Coordinates of C-alpha atoms in Angstrom, one line a residue:
X62 CA 0.1 0.0 -0.1
X63 CA 2.8 2.5 0.7
X64 CA 4.1 1.8 -2.7
X65 CA 1.0 2.1 -4.6
X66 CA 0.5 5.7 -2.4
X67 CA 4.0 6.7 -3.6
X68 CA 3.6 6.3 -7.1
X69 CA 0.1 8.1 -6.8
X70 CA 2.2 10.9 -5.2
X71 CA 4.6 11.0 -7.0
X72 CA 2.5 10.9 -10.9
X73 CA 0.8 13.6 -9.4
X74 CA 3.8 15.8 -8.5
X75 CA 5.1 14.8 -12.3
X76 CA 1.3 16.3 -13.3
X77 CA 1.9 19.5 -11.5
X78 CA 5.6 20.2 -13.0
X79 CA 4.4 19.5 -16.5
X80 CA 4.4 22.9 -18.0
X81 CA 1.4 23.3 -21.0
X82 CA 2.9 25.2 -23.4
X83 CA 0.3 25.0 -26.2
X84 CA -3.3 25.8 -25.1
X85 CA -6.4 27.5 -26.3
X86 CA -7.8 30.8 -25.5
X87 CA -11.3 31.4 -25.0
X88 CA -10.5 34.9 -26.1
X89 CA -11.3 35.7 -30.1
X90 CA -7.8 37.4 -31.1
X91 CA -6.1 37.0 -34.2
X92 CA -2.6 37.7 -34.9
X93 CA -0.7 37.6 -37.8
X94 CA 1.8 38.3 -38.7
X95 CA 3.2 41.2 -40.9
X96 CA 4.0 41.3 -44.1
X97 CA 7.7 41.5 -45.1
X98 CA 8.7 44.5 -47.1
X99 CA 11.7 44.1 -49.8
X100 CA 14.3 47.1 -49.1
X101 CA 14.5 47.9 -53.2
X102 CA 10.6 48.9 -52.8
X103 CA 9.5 52.4 -52.8
X104 CA 7.3 52.1 -49.5
X105 CA 10.7 51.2 -47.7
X106 CA 13.4 53.0 -49.5
X107 CA 11.6 56.9 -48.7
X108 CA 10.4 57.3 -53.0
X109 CA 6.6 58.6 -52.2
X110 CA 6.7 59.1 -56.3
X111 CA 7.6 57.6 -59.2
X112 CA 9.2 59.0 -62.2
X113 CA 7.1 61.0 -64.6
X114 CA 6.2 59.6 -68.0
X115 CA 8.5 60.2 -71.1
X116 CA 7.7 61.3 -74.1
X117 CA 7.9 58.6 -76.7
X118 CA 8.4 61.6 -79.7
X119 CA 11.7 63.3 -77.9
X120 CA 14.7 62.7 -79.3
X121 CA 17.6 61.4 -77.3
X122 CA 19.3 64.3 -75.7
X123 CA 22.1 64.4 -78.3
X124 CA 20.6 65.1 -80.9
X125 CA 17.2 67.0 -79.8
X126 CA 19.5 70.5 -82.0
X127 CA 20.0 67.8 -84.6
X128 CA 18.9 69.6 -88.3
X129 CA 19.7 66.1 -90.4
X130 CA 17.2 64.6 -88.3
X131 CA 14.6 66.8 -89.5
X132 CA 14.4 66.0 -92.7
X133 CA 15.0 62.6 -92.3
X134 CA 12.9 59.4 -93.0
X135 CA 10.2 58.8 -90.4
X136 CA 11.8 55.0 -89.9
X137 CA 15.4 56.7 -88.7
X138 CA 13.6 59.5 -86.6
X139 CA 12.2 56.6 -84.8
X140 CA 15.3 55.5 -83.8
X141 CA 16.5 58.1 -82.1
X142 CA 13.2 58.7 -80.3
X143 CA 13.0 58.3 -76.1
X144 CA 10.3 55.9 -76.6
X145 CA 12.7 53.1 -79.1
X146 CA 15.9 54.0 -77.4
X147 CA 17.2 51.4 -75.1
X148 CA 16.9 52.2 -70.9
X149 CA 20.3 53.5 -70.5
X150 CA 19.1 56.3 -72.2
X151 CA 15.5 57.0 -70.4
X152 CA 17.8 56.6 -66.9
X153 CA 20.1 59.2 -68.1
X154 CA 17.6 61.9 -68.9
X155 CA 15.7 61.1 -65.9
X156 CA 19.1 62.3 -63.8
X157 CA 19.9 65.1 -66.0
X158 CA 15.9 66.0 -65.2
X159 CA 16.3 65.6 -61.3
X160 CA 20.3 67.3 -61.2
X161 CA 18.6 70.3 -63.2
X162 CA 15.8 70.4 -60.3
X163 CA 18.0 71.1 -57.5
X164 CA 21.4 72.1 -58.8
X165 CA 23.2 75.2 -57.7
X166 CA 24.1 76.6 -61.1
X167 CA 23.7 75.4 -64.4
X168 CA 28.0 73.8 -64.3
X169 CA 27.3 72.3 -60.8
X170 CA 27.0 68.2 -61.1
X171 CA 29.4 67.4 -58.1
X172 CA 27.9 69.1 -55.2
X173 CA 25.1 67.3 -52.5
X174 CA 22.5 67.9 -53.9
X175 CA 23.2 66.6 -57.2
X176 CA 24.8 63.7 -55.9
X177 CA 21.3 62.9 -54.4
X178 CA 19.3 64.1 -57.0
X179 CA 21.6 61.2 -59.6
X180 CA 21.2 58.8 -57.3
X181 CA 17.3 58.9 -57.0
X182 CA 16.7 59.6 -60.3
X183 CA 18.5 55.5 -61.1
X184 CA 17.1 53.8 -57.6
X185 CA 13.6 55.0 -59.0
X186 CA 14.4 53.9 -62.6
X187 CA 15.9 50.6 -61.5
X188 CA 12.7 50.1 -59.4
X189 CA 10.8 50.5 -61.9
X190 CA 12.8 48.4 -63.7
X191 CA 13.0 45.4 -61.3
X192 CA 8.6 45.8 -61.3
X193 CA 8.9 44.5 -64.9
X194 CA 12.1 42.3 -64.0
X195 CA 11.7 40.9 -60.2
X196 CA 14.4 38.0 -60.5
X197 CA 17.3 40.2 -62.1
X198 CA 19.8 40.0 -59.0
X199 CA 22.5 42.0 -60.3
X200 CA 20.3 44.5 -60.9
X201 CA 19.0 44.5 -57.4
X202 CA 22.1 44.2 -55.5
X203 CA 23.2 47.5 -57.1
X204 CA 19.5 48.5 -56.6
X205 CA 20.5 47.9 -52.4
X206 CA 23.8 49.6 -52.2
X207 CA 22.4 52.7 -54.3
X208 CA 19.8 53.1 -51.7
X209 CA 22.1 53.0 -49.0
X210 CA 24.5 54.9 -50.2
X211 CA 22.2 57.7 -50.5
X212 CA 20.8 56.9 -46.8
X213 CA 24.3 57.4 -45.8
X214 CA 24.6 60.7 -47.8
X215 CA 21.1 62.3 -46.2
X216 CA 22.5 61.4 -43.0
X217 CA 25.7 63.3 -43.5
X218 CA 23.3 66.2 -45.0
X219 CA 21.3 66.0 -42.3
X220 CA 24.3 66.6 -39.6
X221 CA 26.1 68.8 -41.0
X222 CA 23.5 71.3 -42.9
X223 CA 19.5 70.4 -42.0
X224 CA 18.2 73.1 -43.8
X225 CA 19.7 72.0 -46.9
X226 CA 18.4 68.6 -45.9
X227 CA 15.1 69.0 -45.5
X228 CA 15.0 71.3 -48.8
X229 CA 16.0 68.6 -50.4
X230 CA 14.0 66.0 -49.1
X231 CA 11.1 68.2 -49.8
X232 CA 12.3 69.3 -53.5
X233 CA 13.0 65.2 -54.5
X234 CA 9.7 64.3 -52.9
X235 CA 11.5 62.0 -50.1
X236 CA 10.9 60.6 -46.3
X237 CA 14.1 59.7 -44.9
X238 CA 13.9 57.1 -42.3
X239 CA 16.7 56.4 -39.8
X240 CA 17.7 53.1 -38.6
X241 CA 16.6 52.4 -35.1
X242 CA 18.6 53.0 -31.8
X243 CA 17.8 49.3 -30.9
X244 CA 16.6 46.3 -33.1
X245 CA 13.3 44.1 -32.0
X246 CA 12.1 41.5 -33.3
X247 CA 8.6 41.6 -33.9
X248 CA 7.5 38.2 -31.8
X249 CA 3.8 36.2 -31.7
X250 CA 4.0 35.8 -27.7
X251 CA 4.8 39.6 -27.1
X252 CA 2.5 40.5 -30.2
X253 CA -0.2 38.6 -28.1
X254 CA -0.3 40.0 -24.9
X255 CA -0.2 43.5 -26.6
X256 CA -3.5 42.5 -28.4
X257 CA -5.0 40.8 -25.6
X258 CA -4.2 43.9 -23.4
X259 CA -6.0 45.8 -26.2
X260 CA -9.3 43.5 -25.8
X261 CA -9.3 44.1 -22.4
X262 CA -8.8 48.0 -21.7
X263 CA -12.0 47.7 -25.0
X264 CA -14.1 45.5 -22.9
X265 CA -13.6 47.3 -19.7
X266 CA -14.0 51.0 -21.3
X267 CA -17.3 49.7 -22.7
X268 CA -18.6 48.3 -19.5
X269 CA -17.5 51.6 -17.3
X270 CA -19.3 53.9 -20.7
X271 CA -22.2 51.0 -20.0
X272 CA -22.3 51.7 -16.2
X273 CA -22.0 55.6 -17.0
X274 CA -24.9 55.6 -18.9
X275 CA -27.4 53.5 -16.2
X276 CA -26.6 55.6 -13.4
X277 CA -27.6 59.1 -15.6
X278 CA -30.4 57.0 -16.4
X279 CA -31.3 56.9 -12.6
X280 CA -30.0 60.6 -12.3
X281 CA -33.3 62.1 -12.5
X282 CA -35.6 59.6 -10.1
X283 CA -32.6 59.7 -7.7
X284 CA -33.2 63.4 -7.1
X285 CA -36.8 63.2 -7.3
X286 CA -37.0 60.4 -4.5
X287 CA -34.0 62.6 -2.6
X288 CA -35.9 65.7 -2.8
X289 CA -38.8 63.9 -1.2
X290 CA -37.3 62.1 1.3
X291 CA -35.7 65.3 2.8
X292 CA -38.9 67.4 2.8
X293 CA -40.3 64.4 4.6
X294 CA -37.6 64.4 6.9
X295 CA -37.4 68.1 7.6
X296 CA -41.5 68.2 8.3
X297 CA -40.9 65.1 10.8
X298 CA -37.8 67.4 13.1
X299 CA -40.4 70.3 13.1
X300 CA -43.0 68.1 14.0
X301 CA -41.2 66.6 16.7
X302 CA -39.7 69.8 17.4
X303 CA -36.0 68.5 17.6
X304 CA -33.5 70.9 16.3
X305 CA -33.8 70.9 12.9
X306 CA -30.4 70.0 10.5
X307 CA -32.3 70.2 6.7
X308 CA -32.1 73.6 5.7
X309 CA -35.2 74.6 3.2
X310 CA -32.0 76.7 1.0
X311 CA -30.8 72.7 0.8
X312 CA -33.9 71.2 -0.7
X313 CA -34.5 74.4 -3.1
X314 CA -30.7 73.9 -4.2
X315 CA -31.7 70.6 -5.7
X316 CA -34.9 71.4 -7.1
X317 CA -33.0 74.0 -9.2
X318 CA -29.9 71.2 -9.9
X319 CA -33.5 69.0 -11.3
X320 CA -34.6 71.7 -13.2
X321 CA -31.7 72.5 -14.8
X322 CA -30.4 68.7 -15.5
X323 CA -33.8 68.0 -17.1
X324 CA -33.7 71.0 -19.3
X325 CA -30.2 69.8 -20.0
X326 CA -31.5 66.1 -21.5
X327 CA -34.1 67.5 -23.1
X328 CA -31.8 70.0 -25.3
X329 CA -29.5 66.7 -26.0
X330 CA -32.5 64.7 -27.1
X331 CA -33.7 67.9 -29.4
X332 CA -29.9 68.1 -31.2
X333 CA -30.2 64.3 -31.8
X334 CA -33.5 64.3 -33.4
X335 CA -32.2 67.0 -35.7
X336 CA -28.9 64.9 -36.3
X337 CA -30.7 61.9 -37.0
X338 CA -33.3 64.3 -39.5
X339 CA -30.3 64.9 -41.5

């Protein structure tokens, strides 16, 4: 018998010490892991706008002032048009257009603003290219390196010339996203704890709101009953010839409060009815 009792106690202790890792919660809370955004996407790189559309009938910049092309055959003209040229021609056209918006003078191609504009033009051109050809690994690596390089340039400019930093962000329509001081993994356990706290707070607020409405509904009957009981108690004190502790002023103040509360409730009801009509 002693051995049997010892075995039973050992089994009960083991059951108590066993941790139940997976348990079903009665709360209707569902957590979905956030979608991972690639670093080459405009949402992550900070590019708010895309490149402006090109005029397909426009000539390549080197041949825009060519007089021979004006009288050339249409097939020859189409060869030198932006709509039929290679990708690096359109990319260079966008880079030059963005540089002209921020350069300090007509020959400025080496200032910080011009470098940022050149990188931004190429980044946006490569982003459009990656949308069409997402498996081009070489272009993807080049795009990542360009985005990191532009972040370093923006970080430097933000540190030493904040006014110019704000101006270049507005001109190029960029959003600077500095890296966090402390990296933090998003875990399911911590996210569920936050969702549970939010769920409980919502339940608490809903119940408090329900209790507040209940008290407001009982406020007018409570004041009416209090005035009635105080008047009766005052009359009993007068009849029994005892010191009067309930004054007439106190009863009148409660009557005024009751009238003001009725007027306030009536005005609120009329306002709600007016809003429902509209």
